[in-house]
């Protein structure tokens, strides 16, 4: 991705630069398209960390680091309301387990981070929930082993890259599935148009707060 493309992807609202990060085009519907131009990383934690890190390094080299990174897209949950958007109050990485060597499960060895990294939830009126990131699609009984309210495949990786550059992260996730076991692609995709609208409203609230000064990053 060229620096010109990166600069095109950064929105400036209320004097604050915001980089939006999404995984895949199916989540980027017409309502979001009319509001933001996100960095598309691809699906999963490796792609998300790689592309976000490269983008932030390019912006840093040009003295244009954002004031805020926003990770947004879909998530699964069997507890939360389907089709509703939540701010992540924390994010954890469910894949990492070095406990046989004496390290705490969920913590990267020799890296200083808690099991559940706290995140800001600045948007008034929008509910919050705990988020778990991992490299697998969770369905059915898979939720039994996860200590979180919702699951995705990118946000912890985006946080890791943003944290490396000292940039705070806001995570907005719409619940696309989880109430019933996933059986095919359509079970995930059915609510994406609704989530496009709901995520767009959350983005409107973020922009309004930055422009009127009620939100600061």
PDB file of C-alpha atoms in Angstrom:
ATOM      1  CA  UNK A   1       0.000   0.000   0.000  1.00  0.00           C
ATOM      2  CA  UNK A   2       1.455   3.369  -0.992  1.00  0.00           C
ATOM      3  CA  UNK A   3       1.782   6.278   1.423  1.00  0.00           C
ATOM      4  CA  UNK A   4      -0.717   8.202  -0.681  1.00  0.00           C
ATOM      5  CA  UNK A   5      -3.232   5.406  -0.232  1.00  0.00           C
ATOM      6  CA  UNK A   6      -2.559   5.324   3.506  1.00  0.00           C
ATOM      7  CA  UNK A   7      -3.098   9.051   3.842  1.00  0.00           C
ATOM      8  CA  UNK A   8      -6.317   8.654   1.883  1.00  0.00           C
ATOM      9  CA  UNK A   9      -7.463   6.063   4.442  1.00  0.00           C
ATOM     10  CA  UNK A  10      -6.894   8.329   7.465  1.00  0.00           C
ATOM     11  CA  UNK A  11      -9.866  10.502   8.386  1.00  0.00           C
ATOM     12  CA  UNK A  12      -9.294  13.822  10.166  1.00  0.00           C
ATOM     13  CA  UNK A  13     -12.149  14.857  12.431  1.00  0.00           C
ATOM     14  CA  UNK A  14     -11.910  17.662  14.968  1.00  0.00           C
ATOM     15  CA  UNK A  15      -8.209  17.914  14.273  1.00  0.00           C
ATOM     16  CA  UNK A  16      -7.668  14.247  15.208  1.00  0.00           C
ATOM     17  CA  UNK A  17      -6.443  11.660  12.725  1.00  0.00           C
ATOM     18  CA  UNK A  18      -8.307   8.338  12.777  1.00  0.00           C
ATOM     19  CA  UNK A  19      -7.270   5.133  11.006  1.00  0.00           C
ATOM     20  CA  UNK A  20     -10.099   2.638  10.523  1.00  0.00           C
ATOM     21  CA  UNK A  21      -9.119  -1.022  10.161  1.00  0.00           C
ATOM     22  CA  UNK A  22     -11.387  -3.754   8.769  1.00  0.00           C
ATOM     23  CA  UNK A  23     -10.775  -7.350   7.749  1.00  0.00           C
ATOM     24  CA  UNK A  24     -12.897  -8.060   4.689  1.00  0.00           C
ATOM     25  CA  UNK A  25     -15.023  -6.311   2.035  1.00  0.00           C
ATOM     26  CA  UNK A  26     -18.274  -8.183   2.887  1.00  0.00           C
ATOM     27  CA  UNK A  27     -18.388  -6.220   6.176  1.00  0.00           C
ATOM     28  CA  UNK A  28     -17.866  -2.899   4.378  1.00  0.00           C
ATOM     29  CA  UNK A  29     -21.346  -2.055   3.168  1.00  0.00           C
ATOM     30  CA  UNK A  30     -22.800   1.073   1.554  1.00  0.00           C
ATOM     31  CA  UNK A  31     -23.385   2.946   4.825  1.00  0.00           C
ATOM     32  CA  UNK A  32     -19.784   2.575   5.922  1.00  0.00           C
ATOM     33  CA  UNK A  33     -18.579   3.250   2.388  1.00  0.00           C
ATOM     34  CA  UNK A  34     -20.291   6.649   2.540  1.00  0.00           C
ATOM     35  CA  UNK A  35     -18.404   7.550   5.734  1.00  0.00           C
ATOM     36  CA  UNK A  36     -14.928   5.998   5.920  1.00  0.00           C
ATOM     37  CA  UNK A  37     -12.168   4.505   3.777  1.00  0.00           C
ATOM     38  CA  UNK A  38     -10.643   1.781   5.944  1.00  0.00           C
ATOM     39  CA  UNK A  39      -7.414  -0.123   5.754  1.00  0.00           C
ATOM     40  CA  UNK A  40      -8.417  -3.646   4.661  1.00  0.00           C
ATOM     41  CA  UNK A  41      -6.081  -6.189   6.243  1.00  0.00           C
ATOM     42  CA  UNK A  42      -7.508  -9.554   5.288  1.00  0.00           C
ATOM     43  CA  UNK A  43      -8.972 -12.100   7.692  1.00  0.00           C
ATOM     44  CA  UNK A  44      -7.290 -13.425  10.829  1.00  0.00           C
ATOM     45  CA  UNK A  45      -4.737 -12.249  13.389  1.00  0.00           C
ATOM     46  CA  UNK A  46      -1.635 -12.692  11.242  1.00  0.00           C
ATOM     47  CA  UNK A  47      -2.977 -10.641   8.340  1.00  0.00           C
ATOM     48  CA  UNK A  48      -4.348  -8.007  10.721  1.00  0.00           C
ATOM     49  CA  UNK A  49      -1.077  -7.572  12.619  1.00  0.00           C
ATOM     50  CA  UNK A  50       1.022  -7.559   9.455  1.00  0.00           C
ATOM     51  CA  UNK A  51      -1.001  -5.035   7.486  1.00  0.00           C
ATOM     52  CA  UNK A  52      -1.721  -2.742  10.432  1.00  0.00           C
ATOM     53  CA  UNK A  53       1.932  -2.702  11.432  1.00  0.00           C
ATOM     54  CA  UNK A  54       3.081  -1.913   7.896  1.00  0.00           C
ATOM     55  CA  UNK A  55       0.506   0.864   7.603  1.00  0.00           C
ATOM     56  CA  UNK A  56       1.432   2.465  10.914  1.00  0.00           C
ATOM     57  CA  UNK A  57       5.128   2.331  10.094  1.00  0.00           C
ATOM     58  CA  UNK A  58       4.456   4.080   6.798  1.00  0.00           C
ATOM     59  CA  UNK A  59       2.457   6.778   8.546  1.00  0.00           C
ATOM     60  CA  UNK A  60       5.119   7.150  11.241  1.00  0.00           C
ATOM     61  CA  UNK A  61       7.817   7.590   8.600  1.00  0.00           C
ATOM     62  CA  UNK A  62       5.760  10.454   7.169  1.00  0.00           C
ATOM     63  CA  UNK A  63       5.140  12.004  10.615  1.00  0.00           C
ATOM     64  CA  UNK A  64       1.453  11.214  10.179  1.00  0.00           C
ATOM     65  CA  UNK A  65       0.649   8.638  12.849  1.00  0.00           C
ATOM     66  CA  UNK A  66      -3.060   8.643  13.710  1.00  0.00           C
ATOM     67  CA  UNK A  67      -4.311   9.763  17.092  1.00  0.00           C
ATOM     68  CA  UNK A  68      -6.668   6.770  17.163  1.00  0.00           C
ATOM     69  CA  UNK A  69      -7.011   3.375  15.488  1.00  0.00           C
ATOM     70  CA  UNK A  70     -10.519   1.917  15.205  1.00  0.00           C
ATOM     71  CA  UNK A  71     -10.960  -1.822  14.643  1.00  0.00           C
ATOM     72  CA  UNK A  72     -14.443  -2.550  13.371  1.00  0.00           C
ATOM     73  CA  UNK A  73     -16.421  -5.366  11.828  1.00  0.00           C
ATOM     74  CA  UNK A  74     -18.404  -8.409  12.858  1.00  0.00           C
ATOM     75  CA  UNK A  75     -18.142 -10.691  15.875  1.00  0.00           C
ATOM     76  CA  UNK A  76     -19.812 -13.816  17.174  1.00  0.00           C
ATOM     77  CA  UNK A  77     -21.607 -14.234  20.485  1.00  0.00           C
ATOM     78  CA  UNK A  78     -24.130 -16.623  21.929  1.00  0.00           C
ATOM     79  CA  UNK A  79     -24.845 -14.216  24.819  1.00  0.00           C
ATOM     80  CA  UNK A  80     -25.202 -10.782  23.239  1.00  0.00           C
ATOM     81  CA  UNK A  81     -28.008  -9.380  21.100  1.00  0.00           C
ATOM     82  CA  UNK A  82     -27.628 -10.417  17.483  1.00  0.00           C
ATOM     83  CA  UNK A  83     -27.342  -7.479  15.082  1.00  0.00           C
ATOM     84  CA  UNK A  84     -26.233  -4.988  17.739  1.00  0.00           C
ATOM     85  CA  UNK A  85     -22.910  -3.128  17.927  1.00  0.00           C
ATOM     86  CA  UNK A  86     -20.745  -3.206  21.057  1.00  0.00           C
ATOM     87  CA  UNK A  87     -17.649  -1.350  22.185  1.00  0.00           C
ATOM     88  CA  UNK A  88     -14.985  -3.800  23.347  1.00  0.00           C
ATOM     89  CA  UNK A  89     -14.137  -3.036  26.971  1.00  0.00           C
ATOM     90  CA  UNK A  90     -11.211  -5.465  26.776  1.00  0.00           C
ATOM     91  CA  UNK A  91      -9.577  -7.790  24.273  1.00  0.00           C
ATOM     92  CA  UNK A  92      -7.735 -11.063  24.841  1.00  0.00           C
ATOM     93  CA  UNK A  93      -5.872 -13.525  22.601  1.00  0.00           C
ATOM     94  CA  UNK A  94      -7.324 -16.991  23.005  1.00  0.00           C
ATOM     95  CA  UNK A  95      -4.731 -18.762  20.831  1.00  0.00           C
ATOM     96  CA  UNK A  96      -1.656 -18.193  22.990  1.00  0.00           C
ATOM     97  CA  UNK A  97      -0.899 -20.826  25.633  1.00  0.00           C
ATOM     98  CA  UNK A  98       2.639 -21.250  26.944  1.00  0.00           C
ATOM     99  CA  UNK A  99       1.448 -22.518  30.317  1.00  0.00           C
ATOM    100  CA  UNK A 100       3.565 -25.734  30.110  1.00  0.00           C
ATOM    101  CA  UNK A 101       6.592 -23.409  30.451  1.00  0.00           C
ATOM    102  CA  UNK A 102       5.123 -21.616  33.456  1.00  0.00           C
ATOM    103  CA  UNK A 103       3.639 -18.626  31.640  1.00  0.00           C
ATOM    104  CA  UNK A 104       0.060 -17.525  32.211  1.00  0.00           C
ATOM    105  CA  UNK A 105      -2.320 -18.850  29.558  1.00  0.00           C
ATOM    106  CA  UNK A 106      -3.392 -15.979  27.309  1.00  0.00           C
ATOM    107  CA  UNK A 107      -0.186 -13.966  27.803  1.00  0.00           C
ATOM    108  CA  UNK A 108       2.558 -13.825  25.181  1.00  0.00           C
ATOM    109  CA  UNK A 109       5.812 -15.013  26.801  1.00  0.00           C
ATOM    110  CA  UNK A 110       8.243 -12.189  27.585  1.00  0.00           C
ATOM    111  CA  UNK A 111       5.752  -9.545  26.428  1.00  0.00           C
ATOM    112  CA  UNK A 112       4.162  -7.362  29.093  1.00  0.00           C
ATOM    113  CA  UNK A 113       0.404  -7.454  28.592  1.00  0.00           C
ATOM    114  CA  UNK A 114      -2.472  -8.705  30.761  1.00  0.00           C
ATOM    115  CA  UNK A 115      -4.657 -11.627  29.742  1.00  0.00           C
ATOM    116  CA  UNK A 116      -7.451  -9.176  28.958  1.00  0.00           C
ATOM    117  CA  UNK A 117      -6.176  -5.823  27.702  1.00  0.00           C
ATOM    118  CA  UNK A 118      -8.510  -2.993  28.788  1.00  0.00           C
ATOM    119  CA  UNK A 119      -9.808  -0.738  26.013  1.00  0.00           C
ATOM    120  CA  UNK A 120     -11.544   2.626  26.049  1.00  0.00           C
ATOM    121  CA  UNK A 121     -15.336   2.659  25.610  1.00  0.00           C
ATOM    122  CA  UNK A 122     -15.895   6.362  24.959  1.00  0.00           C
ATOM    123  CA  UNK A 123     -19.181   6.378  23.046  1.00  0.00           C
ATOM    124  CA  UNK A 124     -22.091   7.255  25.332  1.00  0.00           C
ATOM    125  CA  UNK A 125     -25.185   5.128  24.849  1.00  0.00           C
ATOM    126  CA  UNK A 126     -23.362   2.279  23.137  1.00  0.00           C
ATOM    127  CA  UNK A 127     -23.064  -0.962  25.155  1.00  0.00           C
ATOM    128  CA  UNK A 128     -19.732  -2.585  25.929  1.00  0.00           C
ATOM    129  CA  UNK A 129     -18.608  -6.203  26.131  1.00  0.00           C
ATOM    130  CA  UNK A 130     -15.437  -8.250  26.522  1.00  0.00           C
ATOM    131  CA  UNK A 131     -13.844  -9.456  23.285  1.00  0.00           C
ATOM    132  CA  UNK A 132     -11.666 -12.496  22.514  1.00  0.00           C
ATOM    133  CA  UNK A 133      -9.527 -12.683  19.357  1.00  0.00           C
ATOM    134  CA  UNK A 134      -8.313 -15.909  17.772  1.00  0.00           C
ATOM    135  CA  UNK A 135      -7.568 -17.647  14.516  1.00  0.00           C
ATOM    136  CA  UNK A 136     -10.681 -19.836  14.439  1.00  0.00           C
ATOM    137  CA  UNK A 137     -14.375 -19.377  13.738  1.00  0.00           C
ATOM    138  CA  UNK A 138     -16.217 -20.122  16.991  1.00  0.00           C
ATOM    139  CA  UNK A 139     -19.571 -21.871  16.958  1.00  0.00           C
ATOM    140  CA  UNK A 140     -21.768 -23.934  19.246  1.00  0.00           C
ATOM    141  CA  UNK A 141     -19.890 -25.614  22.089  1.00  0.00           C
ATOM    142  CA  UNK A 142     -16.732 -23.740  21.099  1.00  0.00           C
ATOM    143  CA  UNK A 143     -17.954 -20.837  23.225  1.00  0.00           C
ATOM    144  CA  UNK A 144     -17.704 -22.968  26.381  1.00  0.00           C
ATOM    145  CA  UNK A 145     -13.929 -22.564  26.581  1.00  0.00           C
ATOM    146  CA  UNK A 146     -13.809 -18.798  25.963  1.00  0.00           C
ATOM    147  CA  UNK A 147     -13.903 -16.293  28.818  1.00  0.00           C
ATOM    148  CA  UNK A 148     -15.384 -13.373  26.898  1.00  0.00           C
ATOM    149  CA  UNK A 149     -18.735 -12.071  25.702  1.00  0.00           C
ATOM    150  CA  UNK A 150     -17.911 -11.990  21.983  1.00  0.00           C
ATOM    151  CA  UNK A 151     -15.262 -13.285  19.584  1.00  0.00           C
ATOM    152  CA  UNK A 152     -13.485 -12.051  16.491  1.00  0.00           C
ATOM    153  CA  UNK A 153     -10.321 -12.804  14.516  1.00  0.00           C
ATOM    154  CA  UNK A 154      -8.455  -9.475  14.329  1.00  0.00           C
ATOM    155  CA  UNK A 155      -8.797  -6.964  17.162  1.00  0.00           C
ATOM    156  CA  UNK A 156      -6.043  -8.190  19.499  1.00  0.00           C
ATOM    157  CA  UNK A 157      -3.637  -8.192  16.552  1.00  0.00           C
ATOM    158  CA  UNK A 158      -4.634  -4.650  15.598  1.00  0.00           C
ATOM    159  CA  UNK A 159      -4.207  -3.595  19.237  1.00  0.00           C
ATOM    160  CA  UNK A 160      -0.742  -5.155  19.325  1.00  0.00           C
ATOM    161  CA  UNK A 161       0.364  -3.143  16.292  1.00  0.00           C
ATOM    162  CA  UNK A 162      -1.243   0.086  17.526  1.00  0.00           C
ATOM    163  CA  UNK A 163       0.262  -0.344  21.002  1.00  0.00           C
ATOM    164  CA  UNK A 164       3.717  -0.752  19.471  1.00  0.00           C
ATOM    165  CA  UNK A 165       3.341   2.753  18.026  1.00  0.00           C
ATOM    166  CA  UNK A 166       1.719   4.244  21.130  1.00  0.00           C
ATOM    167  CA  UNK A 167      -1.669   4.753  19.453  1.00  0.00           C
ATOM    168  CA  UNK A 168      -4.884   4.000  21.388  1.00  0.00           C
ATOM    169  CA  UNK A 169      -7.453   1.577  20.000  1.00  0.00           C
ATOM    170  CA  UNK A 170     -11.236   1.686  19.889  1.00  0.00           C
ATOM    171  CA  UNK A 171     -12.914  -1.600  18.939  1.00  0.00           C
ATOM    172  CA  UNK A 172     -16.463  -1.633  17.549  1.00  0.00           C
ATOM    173  CA  UNK A 173     -17.969  -5.033  16.828  1.00  0.00           C
ATOM    174  CA  UNK A 174     -21.395  -5.974  15.530  1.00  0.00           C
ATOM    175  CA  UNK A 175     -22.786  -9.379  16.466  1.00  0.00           C
ATOM    176  CA  UNK A 176     -23.358 -11.317  13.259  1.00  0.00           C
ATOM    177  CA  UNK A 177     -23.839 -14.832  14.618  1.00  0.00           C
ATOM    178  CA  UNK A 178     -23.614 -17.147  17.617  1.00  0.00           C
ATOM    179  CA  UNK A 179     -27.202 -17.622  18.770  1.00  0.00           C
ATOM    180  CA  UNK A 180     -27.288 -20.786  16.656  1.00  0.00           C
ATOM    181  CA  UNK A 181     -24.523 -23.035  15.398  1.00  0.00           C
ATOM    182  CA  UNK A 182     -22.930 -21.934  12.137  1.00  0.00           C
ATOM    183  CA  UNK A 183     -23.548 -24.272   9.212  1.00  0.00           C
ATOM    184  CA  UNK A 184     -22.614 -22.225   6.149  1.00  0.00           C
ATOM    185  CA  UNK A 185     -21.395 -18.817   4.977  1.00  0.00           C
ATOM    186  CA  UNK A 186     -24.917 -17.385   4.866  1.00  0.00           C
ATOM    187  CA  UNK A 187     -25.333 -17.859   8.623  1.00  0.00           C
ATOM    188  CA  UNK A 188     -22.536 -15.319   9.119  1.00  0.00           C
ATOM    189  CA  UNK A 189     -23.449 -12.990   6.259  1.00  0.00           C
ATOM    190  CA  UNK A 190     -27.204 -12.611   6.852  1.00  0.00           C
ATOM    191  CA  UNK A 191     -26.920  -9.772   9.375  1.00  0.00           C
ATOM    192  CA  UNK A 192     -24.075  -7.885   7.692  1.00  0.00           C
ATOM    193  CA  UNK A 193     -26.404  -5.292   6.062  1.00  0.00           C
ATOM    194  CA  UNK A 194     -27.900  -4.500   9.477  1.00  0.00           C
ATOM    195  CA  UNK A 195     -24.441  -4.300  11.040  1.00  0.00           C
ATOM    196  CA  UNK A 196     -23.329  -1.959   8.266  1.00  0.00           C
ATOM    197  CA  UNK A 197     -26.063   0.457   9.326  1.00  0.00           C
ATOM    198  CA  UNK A 198     -25.378   0.066  13.038  1.00  0.00           C
ATOM    199  CA  UNK A 199     -21.617   0.458  12.683  1.00  0.00           C
ATOM    200  CA  UNK A 200     -22.191   3.567  10.573  1.00  0.00           C
ATOM    201  CA  UNK A 201     -24.253   5.094  13.395  1.00  0.00           C
ATOM    202  CA  UNK A 202     -21.436   4.351  15.844  1.00  0.00           C
ATOM    203  CA  UNK A 203     -18.991   6.043  13.480  1.00  0.00           C
ATOM    204  CA  UNK A 204     -21.319   9.055  13.332  1.00  0.00           C
ATOM    205  CA  UNK A 205     -21.241   9.235  17.138  1.00  0.00           C
ATOM    206  CA  UNK A 206     -17.445   9.042  17.135  1.00  0.00           C
ATOM    207  CA  UNK A 207     -17.127  11.780  14.545  1.00  0.00           C
ATOM    208  CA  UNK A 208     -19.576  14.042  16.370  1.00  0.00           C
ATOM    209  CA  UNK A 209     -17.709  13.578  19.645  1.00  0.00           C
ATOM    210  CA  UNK A 210     -14.345  14.361  18.077  1.00  0.00           C
ATOM    211  CA  UNK A 211     -15.657  17.405  16.251  1.00  0.00           C
ATOM    212  CA  UNK A 212     -17.455  18.920  19.260  1.00  0.00           C
ATOM    213  CA  UNK A 213     -14.586  18.112  21.621  1.00  0.00           C
ATOM    214  CA  UNK A 214     -16.537  15.792  23.940  1.00  0.00           C
ATOM    215  CA  UNK A 215     -14.208  12.912  23.002  1.00  0.00           C
ATOM    216  CA  UNK A 216     -10.435  13.234  23.233  1.00  0.00           C
ATOM    217  CA  UNK A 217      -7.691  10.901  22.064  1.00  0.00           C
TER     218      UNK A 217
END
